[in-house]
CSV table of C-alpha atoms and ligand atoms in Angstrom, one decimal:
chain,number,residue,atom,x,y,z
A,210,UNK,CA,133.6,-161.5,-111.0
A,211,UNK,CA,135.5,-164.3,-112.5
A,212,UNK,CA,132.8,-166.7,-111.3
A,213,UNK,CA,130.1,-164.6,-113.1
A,214,UNK,CA,132.1,-164.2,-116.3
A,215,UNK,CA,132.4,-168.0,-116.6
A,216,UNK,CA,128.7,-168.4,-116.7
A,217,UNK,CA,127.8,-165.6,-119.1
A,218,UNK,CA,126.1,-165.9,-121.4
A,219,UNK,CA,124.2,-168.8,-119.9
A,220,UNK,CA,122.8,-171.3,-122.3
A,221,UNK,CA,119.1,-172.2,-122.4
A,222,UNK,CA,118.1,-175.8,-122.7
A,223,UNK,CA,114.6,-176.8,-123.6
A,224,UNK,CA,112.9,-179.4,-125.6
A,225,UNK,CA,113.0,-179.3,-129.4
A,226,UNK,CA,109.5,-178.7,-130.8
A,227,UNK,CA,107.7,-178.0,-134.0
A,228,UNK,CA,106.5,-174.4,-134.0
A,229,UNK,CA,102.9,-173.4,-134.7
A,230,UNK,CA,104.2,-170.3,-136.5
A,231,UNK,CA,107.5,-170.0,-138.3
A,232,UNK,CA,110.3,-167.7,-137.0
A,233,UNK,CA,109.5,-164.1,-138.0
A,234,UNK,CA,113.1,-163.4,-138.6
A,235,UNK,CA,114.4,-166.4,-140.6
A,236,UNK,CA,111.3,-168.6,-141.3
A,237,UNK,CA,112.6,-171.6,-139.3
A,238,UNK,CA,109.9,-174.2,-138.5
A,239,UNK,CA,111.5,-175.8,-135.4
A,240,UNK,CA,112.3,-174.3,-132.1
A,241,UNK,CA,113.5,-174.9,-128.6
A,242,UNK,CA,110.8,-174.4,-126.0
A,243,UNK,CA,112.2,-172.5,-123.0
A,244,UNK,CA,109.1,-171.5,-121.1
A,245,UNK,CA,105.3,-171.5,-121.1
A,246,UNK,CA,103.6,-168.1,-120.3
A,247,UNK,CA,100.1,-166.9,-119.6
A,248,UNK,CA,99.3,-163.5,-121.0
A,249,UNK,CA,96.8,-162.5,-118.3
A,250,UNK,CA,93.9,-164.8,-118.6
A,251,UNK,CA,93.8,-164.1,-122.3
A,252,UNK,CA,96.2,-166.7,-123.8
A,253,UNK,CA,98.6,-169.4,-122.9
A,254,UNK,CA,101.6,-169.6,-125.2
A,255,UNK,CA,105.2,-170.8,-125.4
A,256,UNK,CA,108.5,-168.9,-125.5
A,257,UNK,CA,110.4,-170.5,-128.3
A,258,UNK,CA,114.0,-170.0,-129.2
A,259,UNK,CA,115.0,-170.2,-132.9
A,260,UNK,CA,117.9,-172.6,-133.3
A,261,UNK,CA,119.0,-170.7,-136.5
A,262,UNK,CA,118.9,-167.0,-135.6
A,263,UNK,CA,118.6,-167.2,-131.8
A,264,UNK,CA,115.5,-165.0,-131.7
A,265,UNK,CA,113.1,-165.9,-128.9
A,266,UNK,CA,109.4,-165.2,-129.4
A,267,UNK,CA,105.9,-166.1,-128.4
A,268,UNK,CA,104.6,-169.1,-130.3
A,269,UNK,CA,101.8,-168.7,-131.2
A,270,UNK,CA,101.9,-164.9,-131.2
A,271,UNK,CA,99.1,-162.8,-129.7
A,272,UNK,CA,96.6,-161.5,-132.2
A,273,UNK,CA,95.6,-157.8,-132.3
A,274,UNK,CA,92.5,-158.2,-130.1
A,275,UNK,CA,94.4,-160.1,-127.5
A,276,UNK,CA,97.2,-157.6,-127.5
A,277,UNK,CA,94.8,-154.6,-127.2
A,278,UNK,CA,93.0,-156.1,-124.3
A,279,UNK,CA,96.2,-157.0,-122.4
A,280,UNK,CA,97.9,-153.7,-123.1
A,281,UNK,CA,94.9,-151.8,-121.9
A,282,UNK,CA,94.8,-153.9,-118.7
A,283,UNK,CA,98.5,-153.3,-118.2
A,284,UNK,CA,98.1,-149.5,-118.8
A,285,UNK,CA,95.6,-149.4,-116.0
A,286,UNK,CA,97.6,-151.7,-113.7
A,287,UNK,CA,100.6,-149.4,-114.2
A,288,UNK,CA,98.6,-146.3,-113.7
A,289,UNK,CA,97.2,-147.6,-110.4
A,290,UNK,CA,100.6,-148.8,-109.3
A,291,UNK,CA,102.7,-145.8,-110.0
A,292,UNK,CA,100.6,-142.8,-108.9
A,293,UNK,CA,100.7,-139.3,-110.3
A,294,UNK,CA,103.8,-138.0,-108.6
A,295,UNK,CA,105.9,-140.8,-110.1
A,296,UNK,CA,104.4,-140.3,-113.5
A,297,UNK,CA,105.3,-136.6,-113.5
A,298,UNK,CA,108.9,-137.6,-112.5
A,299,UNK,CA,108.9,-140.0,-115.4
A,300,UNK,CA,107.9,-137.3,-117.8
A,301,UNK,CA,110.8,-135.2,-116.7
A,302,UNK,CA,113.2,-138.2,-116.9
A,303,UNK,CA,112.1,-138.9,-120.4
A,304,UNK,CA,112.5,-135.2,-121.3
A,305,UNK,CA,116.1,-135.3,-120.1
A,306,UNK,CA,116.8,-138.5,-122.0
A,307,UNK,CA,115.5,-136.7,-125.1
A,308,UNK,CA,117.8,-133.8,-124.4
A,309,UNK,CA,120.8,-136.2,-124.1
A,310,UNK,CA,119.8,-138.0,-127.3
A,311,UNK,CA,119.3,-134.6,-129.2
A,312,UNK,CA,122.8,-133.4,-128.3
A,313,UNK,CA,124.3,-136.8,-129.2
A,314,UNK,CA,122.8,-136.2,-132.7
A,315,UNK,CA,124.1,-132.7,-132.8
A,316,UNK,CA,127.6,-133.8,-132.1
A,317,UNK,CA,127.4,-136.0,-135.1
A,318,UNK,CA,126.1,-133.1,-137.2
A,319,UNK,CA,122.7,-134.7,-137.5
A,320,UNK,CA,119.8,-132.1,-137.4
A,321,UNK,CA,116.5,-133.9,-138.1
A,322,UNK,CA,113.7,-131.8,-139.5
A,323,UNK,CA,110.8,-134.4,-139.4
A,324,UNK,CA,110.7,-137.0,-136.7
A,325,UNK,CA,108.3,-139.8,-136.1
A,326,UNK,CA,108.1,-141.5,-132.7
A,327,UNK,CA,106.3,-144.9,-132.5
A,328,UNK,CA,104.6,-145.5,-129.2
A,329,UNK,CA,105.6,-142.3,-127.5
A,330,UNK,CA,103.9,-142.8,-124.1
A,331,UNK,CA,103.9,-139.3,-122.5
A,332,UNK,CA,105.7,-137.8,-125.4
A,333,UNK,CA,108.3,-136.2,-123.2
A,334,UNK,CA,111.3,-137.9,-124.9
A,335,UNK,CA,110.4,-136.1,-128.2
A,336,UNK,CA,109.8,-132.9,-126.1
A,337,UNK,CA,113.4,-133.2,-125.0
A,338,UNK,CA,114.5,-133.6,-128.5
A,339,UNK,CA,112.5,-130.6,-129.5
A,340,UNK,CA,114.3,-128.6,-126.8
A,341,UNK,CA,117.5,-129.2,-128.6
A,342,UNK,CA,116.0,-128.8,-132.1
A,343,UNK,CA,113.3,-126.2,-131.8
A,344,UNK,CA,112.5,-126.4,-135.6
A,345,UNK,CA,111.8,-130.2,-135.6
A,346,UNK,CA,108.3,-131.3,-136.4
A,347,UNK,CA,107.2,-134.4,-134.4
A,348,UNK,CA,104.6,-136.9,-135.5
A,349,UNK,CA,103.6,-139.8,-133.2
A,350,UNK,CA,102.0,-143.1,-133.9
A,351,UNK,CA,100.1,-145.1,-131.4
A,352,UNK,CA,97.1,-147.5,-131.2
A,353,UNK,CA,95.8,-146.2,-127.9
A,354,UNK,CA,93.4,-143.2,-128.3
A,355,UNK,CA,94.3,-141.9,-124.7
A,356,UNK,CA,98.0,-141.7,-125.8
A,357,UNK,CA,97.0,-140.0,-129.1
A,358,UNK,CA,94.8,-137.4,-127.5
A,359,UNK,CA,97.3,-136.7,-124.8
A,360,UNK,CA,100.1,-136.1,-127.3
A,361,UNK,CA,98.0,-133.9,-129.5
A,362,UNK,CA,96.6,-131.8,-126.8
A,363,UNK,CA,99.7,-131.6,-124.5
A,364,UNK,CA,102.5,-131.3,-127.2
A,365,UNK,CA,100.7,-130.4,-130.4
A,366,UNK,CA,102.3,-133.3,-132.2
A,367,UNK,CA,100.9,-134.6,-135.4
A,368,UNK,CA,99.2,-137.9,-134.5
A,369,UNK,CA,98.7,-141.1,-136.4
A,370,UNK,CA,96.6,-144.0,-135.2
A,371,UNK,CA,98.1,-147.2,-136.2
A,372,UNK,CA,100.6,-150.0,-135.3
A,373,UNK,CA,104.1,-150.3,-136.7
A,374,UNK,CA,103.3,-153.6,-138.3
A,375,UNK,CA,100.8,-152.0,-140.7
A,376,UNK,CA,102.4,-150.0,-143.5
A,377,UNK,CA,100.9,-146.5,-144.0
A,378,UNK,CA,101.7,-145.4,-147.6
A,379,UNK,CA,101.2,-141.7,-146.8
A,380,UNK,CA,104.3,-141.8,-144.5
A,381,UNK,CA,106.7,-143.2,-147.0
A,382,UNK,CA,109.9,-141.2,-147.3
A,383,UNK,CA,108.7,-138.5,-145.0
A,384,UNK,CA,111.1,-138.6,-142.0
A,385,UNK,CA,114.7,-137.9,-141.1
A,386,UNK,CA,114.4,-139.8,-137.9
A,387,UNK,CA,112.2,-142.6,-136.5
A,388,UNK,CA,112.2,-143.3,-132.8
A,389,UNK,CA,111.1,-146.6,-131.2
A,390,UNK,CA,111.9,-146.7,-127.5
A,391,UNK,CA,110.7,-149.8,-125.8
A,392,UNK,CA,108.6,-150.8,-128.8
A,393,UNK,CA,110.2,-153.5,-130.8
A,394,UNK,CA,109.9,-156.1,-128.0
A,395,UNK,CA,106.1,-155.7,-128.4
A,396,UNK,CA,105.5,-156.0,-132.1
A,397,UNK,CA,104.1,-159.1,-133.8
A,398,UNK,CA,106.3,-159.1,-136.8
A,399,UNK,CA,109.7,-157.4,-136.4
A,400,UNK,CA,110.7,-158.1,-140.0
A,401,UNK,CA,107.7,-156.2,-141.3
A,402,UNK,CA,108.2,-153.4,-138.8
A,403,UNK,CA,111.8,-152.8,-139.8
A,404,UNK,CA,110.8,-152.8,-143.5
A,405,UNK,CA,108.1,-150.2,-142.7
A,406,UNK,CA,110.5,-148.0,-140.7
A,407,UNK,CA,113.0,-148.1,-143.5
A,408,UNK,CA,110.3,-147.0,-146.0
A,409,UNK,CA,109.2,-144.2,-143.7
A,410,UNK,CA,112.7,-142.7,-143.6
A,411,UNK,CA,114.2,-140.4,-146.2
A,412,UNK,CA,117.4,-141.7,-147.8
A,413,UNK,CA,120.1,-141.3,-145.2
A,414,UNK,CA,117.6,-141.0,-142.4
A,415,UNK,CA,118.1,-142.4,-138.9
A,416,UNK,CA,116.4,-145.0,-136.8
A,417,UNK,CA,116.9,-144.9,-133.0
A,418,UNK,CA,115.6,-147.6,-130.6
A,419,UNK,CA,116.1,-149.0,-127.2
A,420,UNK,CA,114.8,-152.5,-126.3
A,421,UNK,CA,115.5,-154.9,-123.5
A,422,UNK,CA,118.4,-157.3,-123.8
A,423,UNK,CA,116.3,-160.4,-124.6
A,424,UNK,CA,118.6,-162.8,-122.9
A,425,UNK,CA,118.2,-161.0,-119.6
A,426,UNK,CA,114.5,-160.2,-120.1
A,427,UNK,CA,113.5,-163.8,-120.7
A,428,UNK,CA,115.6,-165.2,-117.9
A,429,UNK,CA,112.9,-164.9,-115.3
A,430,UNK,CA,110.4,-167.0,-117.4
A,431,UNK,CA,113.1,-169.6,-118.1
A,432,UNK,CA,113.7,-170.0,-114.3
A,433,UNK,CA,110.0,-170.4,-113.5
A,434,UNK,CA,109.9,-173.1,-116.2
A,435,UNK,CA,113.0,-175.1,-114.9
A,436,UNK,CA,112.2,-174.7,-111.2
A,437,UNK,CA,108.4,-175.2,-111.2
A,438,UNK,CA,107.4,-176.6,-114.6
A,439,UNK,CA,104.5,-174.2,-114.5
A,440,UNK,CA,103.5,-171.3,-116.7
A,441,UNK,CA,104.8,-167.9,-115.6
A,442,UNK,CA,102.9,-164.7,-115.7
A,443,UNK,CA,103.3,-162.4,-118.7
A,444,UNK,CA,101.5,-159.1,-117.9
A,445,UNK,CA,103.4,-156.8,-120.3
A,446,UNK,CA,103.3,-158.0,-123.8
A,447,UNK,CA,107.0,-158.6,-124.4
A,448,UNK,CA,106.6,-161.0,-127.3
A,449,UNK,CA,110.2,-160.7,-128.7
A,450,UNK,CA,113.4,-161.3,-126.8
A,451,UNK,CA,116.3,-160.2,-129.0
A,452,UNK,CA,119.7,-161.7,-129.3
A,453,UNK,CA,122.3,-159.0,-129.8
A,454,UNK,CA,123.9,-160.5,-132.9
A,455,UNK,CA,120.6,-161.6,-134.4
A,456,UNK,CA,119.0,-158.2,-134.1
A,457,UNK,CA,122.0,-156.5,-135.7
A,458,UNK,CA,122.1,-158.9,-138.6
A,459,UNK,CA,118.4,-158.3,-139.2
A,460,UNK,CA,118.8,-154.5,-139.2
A,461,UNK,CA,121.5,-154.8,-141.7
A,462,UNK,CA,119.5,-157.1,-143.9
A,463,UNK,CA,116.6,-154.6,-143.7
A,464,UNK,CA,118.7,-151.8,-145.1
A,465,UNK,CA,120.3,-150.1,-142.1
A,466,UNK,CA,124.0,-149.3,-141.3
A,467,UNK,CA,125.2,-149.4,-137.7
A,468,UNK,CA,126.1,-146.0,-136.2
A,469,UNK,CA,125.8,-146.9,-132.5
A,470,UNK,CA,124.9,-150.2,-131.0
A,471,UNK,CA,125.5,-151.1,-127.4
A,472,UNK,CA,124.1,-152.4,-124.1
A,473,UNK,CA,124.2,-150.5,-120.8
A,474,UNK,CA,123.0,-150.8,-117.2
A,475,UNK,CA,124.5,-153.8,-115.6
A,476,UNK,CA,122.8,-153.6,-112.3
A,477,UNK,CA,120.6,-156.6,-113.0
A,478,UNK,CA,123.4,-158.6,-114.6
A,479,UNK,CA,125.4,-158.2,-111.4
A,480,UNK,CA,122.3,-159.4,-109.4
A,481,UNK,CA,122.2,-162.6,-111.5
A,482,UNK,CA,119.8,-161.8,-114.2
A,483,UNK,CA,120.6,-163.7,-117.4
A,484,UNK,CA,122.9,-166.3,-115.9
A,485,UNK,CA,122.2,-167.3,-112.3
A,486,UNK,CA,119.9,-170.2,-111.6
A,487,UNK,CA,118.3,-168.7,-108.5
A,488,UNK,CA,114.7,-169.1,-107.6
A,489,UNK,CA,114.5,-165.5,-106.3
A,490,UNK,CA,114.9,-164.3,-109.9
A,491,UNK,CA,111.9,-166.3,-111.1
A,492,UNK,CA,108.8,-164.7,-112.7
A,493,UNK,CA,105.8,-165.4,-110.5
A,494,UNK,CA,103.9,-168.6,-111.4
A,495,UNK,CA,100.8,-167.6,-113.4
A,496,UNK,CA,97.6,-166.8,-111.5
A,497,UNK,CA,95.9,-166.1,-114.9
A,498,UNK,CA,95.2,-162.5,-113.7
A,499,UNK,CA,91.8,-161.3,-115.0
A,500,UNK,CA,92.4,-158.5,-117.6
A,501,UNK,CA,88.7,-157.8,-117.9
A,502,UNK,CA,88.2,-157.1,-114.2
A,503,UNK,CA,91.1,-154.5,-114.3
A,504,UNK,CA,89.7,-152.9,-117.4
A,505,UNK,CA,86.4,-152.4,-115.5
A,506,UNK,CA,88.2,-150.4,-112.9
A,507,UNK,CA,89.3,-147.9,-115.6
A,508,UNK,CA,86.0,-146.0,-115.3
A,509,UNK,CA,87.1,-144.6,-111.9
A,510,UNK,CA,90.4,-143.2,-113.2
A,511,UNK,CA,90.6,-139.4,-113.3
A,512,UNK,CA,92.2,-137.8,-116.4
A,513,UNK,CA,95.7,-136.3,-115.9
A,514,UNK,CA,95.8,-132.6,-116.5
A,515,UNK,CA,99.0,-131.0,-115.3
A,516,UNK,CA,100.2,-128.3,-117.7
A,517,UNK,CA,103.5,-128.8,-119.5
A,518,UNK,CA,105.1,-125.6,-118.1
A,519,UNK,CA,104.5,-126.9,-114.5
A,520,UNK,CA,105.9,-130.3,-115.3
A,521,UNK,CA,109.1,-128.8,-116.8
A,522,UNK,CA,109.4,-126.1,-114.2
A,523,UNK,CA,112.9,-127.2,-113.1
A,524,UNK,CA,115.9,-125.1,-112.2
A,525,UNK,CA,118.0,-126.9,-114.9
A,526,UNK,CA,115.5,-126.6,-117.7
A,527,UNK,CA,116.4,-123.2,-119.2
A,528,UNK,CA,115.8,-122.1,-122.8
A,529,UNK,CA,118.4,-119.4,-122.5
A,530,UNK,CA,121.1,-121.6,-121.1
A,531,UNK,CA,120.6,-124.9,-122.7
A,532,UNK,CA,124.0,-126.1,-121.8
A,533,UNK,CA,122.9,-126.3,-118.1
A,534,UNK,CA,120.0,-128.5,-119.2
A,535,UNK,CA,122.3,-130.6,-121.3
A,536,UNK,CA,124.9,-131.1,-118.6
A,537,UNK,CA,122.4,-131.9,-115.9
A,538,UNK,CA,120.6,-134.4,-118.2
A,539,UNK,CA,123.9,-136.0,-119.2
A,540,UNK,CA,124.9,-136.3,-115.6
A,541,UNK,CA,121.7,-138.1,-114.8
A,542,UNK,CA,121.5,-140.4,-117.8
A,543,UNK,CA,124.9,-141.0,-119.4
A,544,UNK,CA,126.0,-144.6,-119.4
A,545,UNK,CA,129.7,-144.7,-118.9
A,546,UNK,CA,130.0,-148.5,-119.4
A,547,UNK,CA,129.0,-149.7,-122.8
A,548,UNK,CA,129.3,-153.2,-124.1
A,549,UNK,CA,128.6,-154.8,-127.5
A,550,UNK,CA,125.1,-156.4,-127.5
A,551,UNK,CA,126.7,-159.4,-129.1
A,552,UNK,CA,127.7,-160.5,-125.6
A,553,UNK,CA,124.0,-160.6,-124.5
A,554,UNK,CA,124.7,-159.0,-121.1
A,555,UNK,CA,123.2,-155.8,-119.7
A,556,UNK,CA,119.7,-154.6,-119.2
A,557,UNK,CA,119.0,-152.7,-122.4
A,558,UNK,CA,120.2,-152.5,-126.0
A,559,UNK,CA,120.5,-149.1,-127.6
A,560,UNK,CA,120.8,-148.5,-131.3
A,561,UNK,CA,121.2,-145.7,-133.8
A,562,UNK,CA,121.1,-146.9,-137.4
A,563,UNK,CA,121.2,-145.1,-140.7
A,564,UNK,CA,119.1,-146.0,-143.7
A,565,UNK,CA,121.6,-147.4,-146.3
A,566,UNK,CA,119.0,-147.8,-149.0
A,567,UNK,CA,119.7,-151.3,-150.0
A,568,UNK,CA,117.3,-153.5,-148.1
A,569,UNK,CA,117.6,-157.1,-148.8
A,570,UNK,CA,114.3,-158.8,-147.8
B,746,LIG,ZN1,114.9,-167.6,-136.6
């Protein structure tokens, strides 16, 4: 353990370069190149660390068309890889996470009436939240029509087609809660996104997110770069790798106060992710995987159509004894060990922030 602690957090070393695009957080024009990545066969780009705010991002960034193509290919790749059984299990896991989150709000005397989830996937996290707060009205925002249709038909949510980077004036001041789970690592301009979320919230509203610990998430690409000198493969569009302190500072600057902020899940840290220079932890060298070919396969994919009641037909999901649902969900998903994200260890960063009303752009 002592050996590990001495090496954490590891320091990246790369060559100093002039960026093609300024840092989206602090506008810095120089950067440290820590890896080269291929986003499918769509674009070759660099992972650049900002010497001022420590944010790591793609330079140049993917544009909307590139992102859409790669995301769609990834969606299909994941669908083919996981299979239906596993997807249904994931729905239930997300439902339980929503239950745990809902009760954590309840304990703080927070009862949201209008919620907006950005990039909801299956929508089951919000369904779990709704189990705790039956009166809540959920809206979801996504760019993918499959996701939008599923959420409307399966959950009856209000649906909005869009991306978090683009401000939608109709949504201003409408929500008590905005949820972005595994979203902010994908967005082009995090500064804009946080400004928009802040505007969508009512005064005193809450913002909940989870996102990978950037330091650990980027480690595999860094290793490929230092061991092979080649580009690594970026199949999922993680275009932001957050530094724990940098993200917190940005949230505060964007008009949020910290309610909860911590990292959890140290399984990968203990295996060396984020600090050990071990070739086994490398991201594969890029094969420039063909996104278009995968998209052509999509035609053969059957639509998923299992009813919600069947998916949630579990002994512990009981509307008349919600405490059973809560305790079982807590048992499955509670993270006992929590560390401040400022240390940049752990697998994921979890945040709950409150709109303070004085954004400082
Ligand atoms: Zn910066």
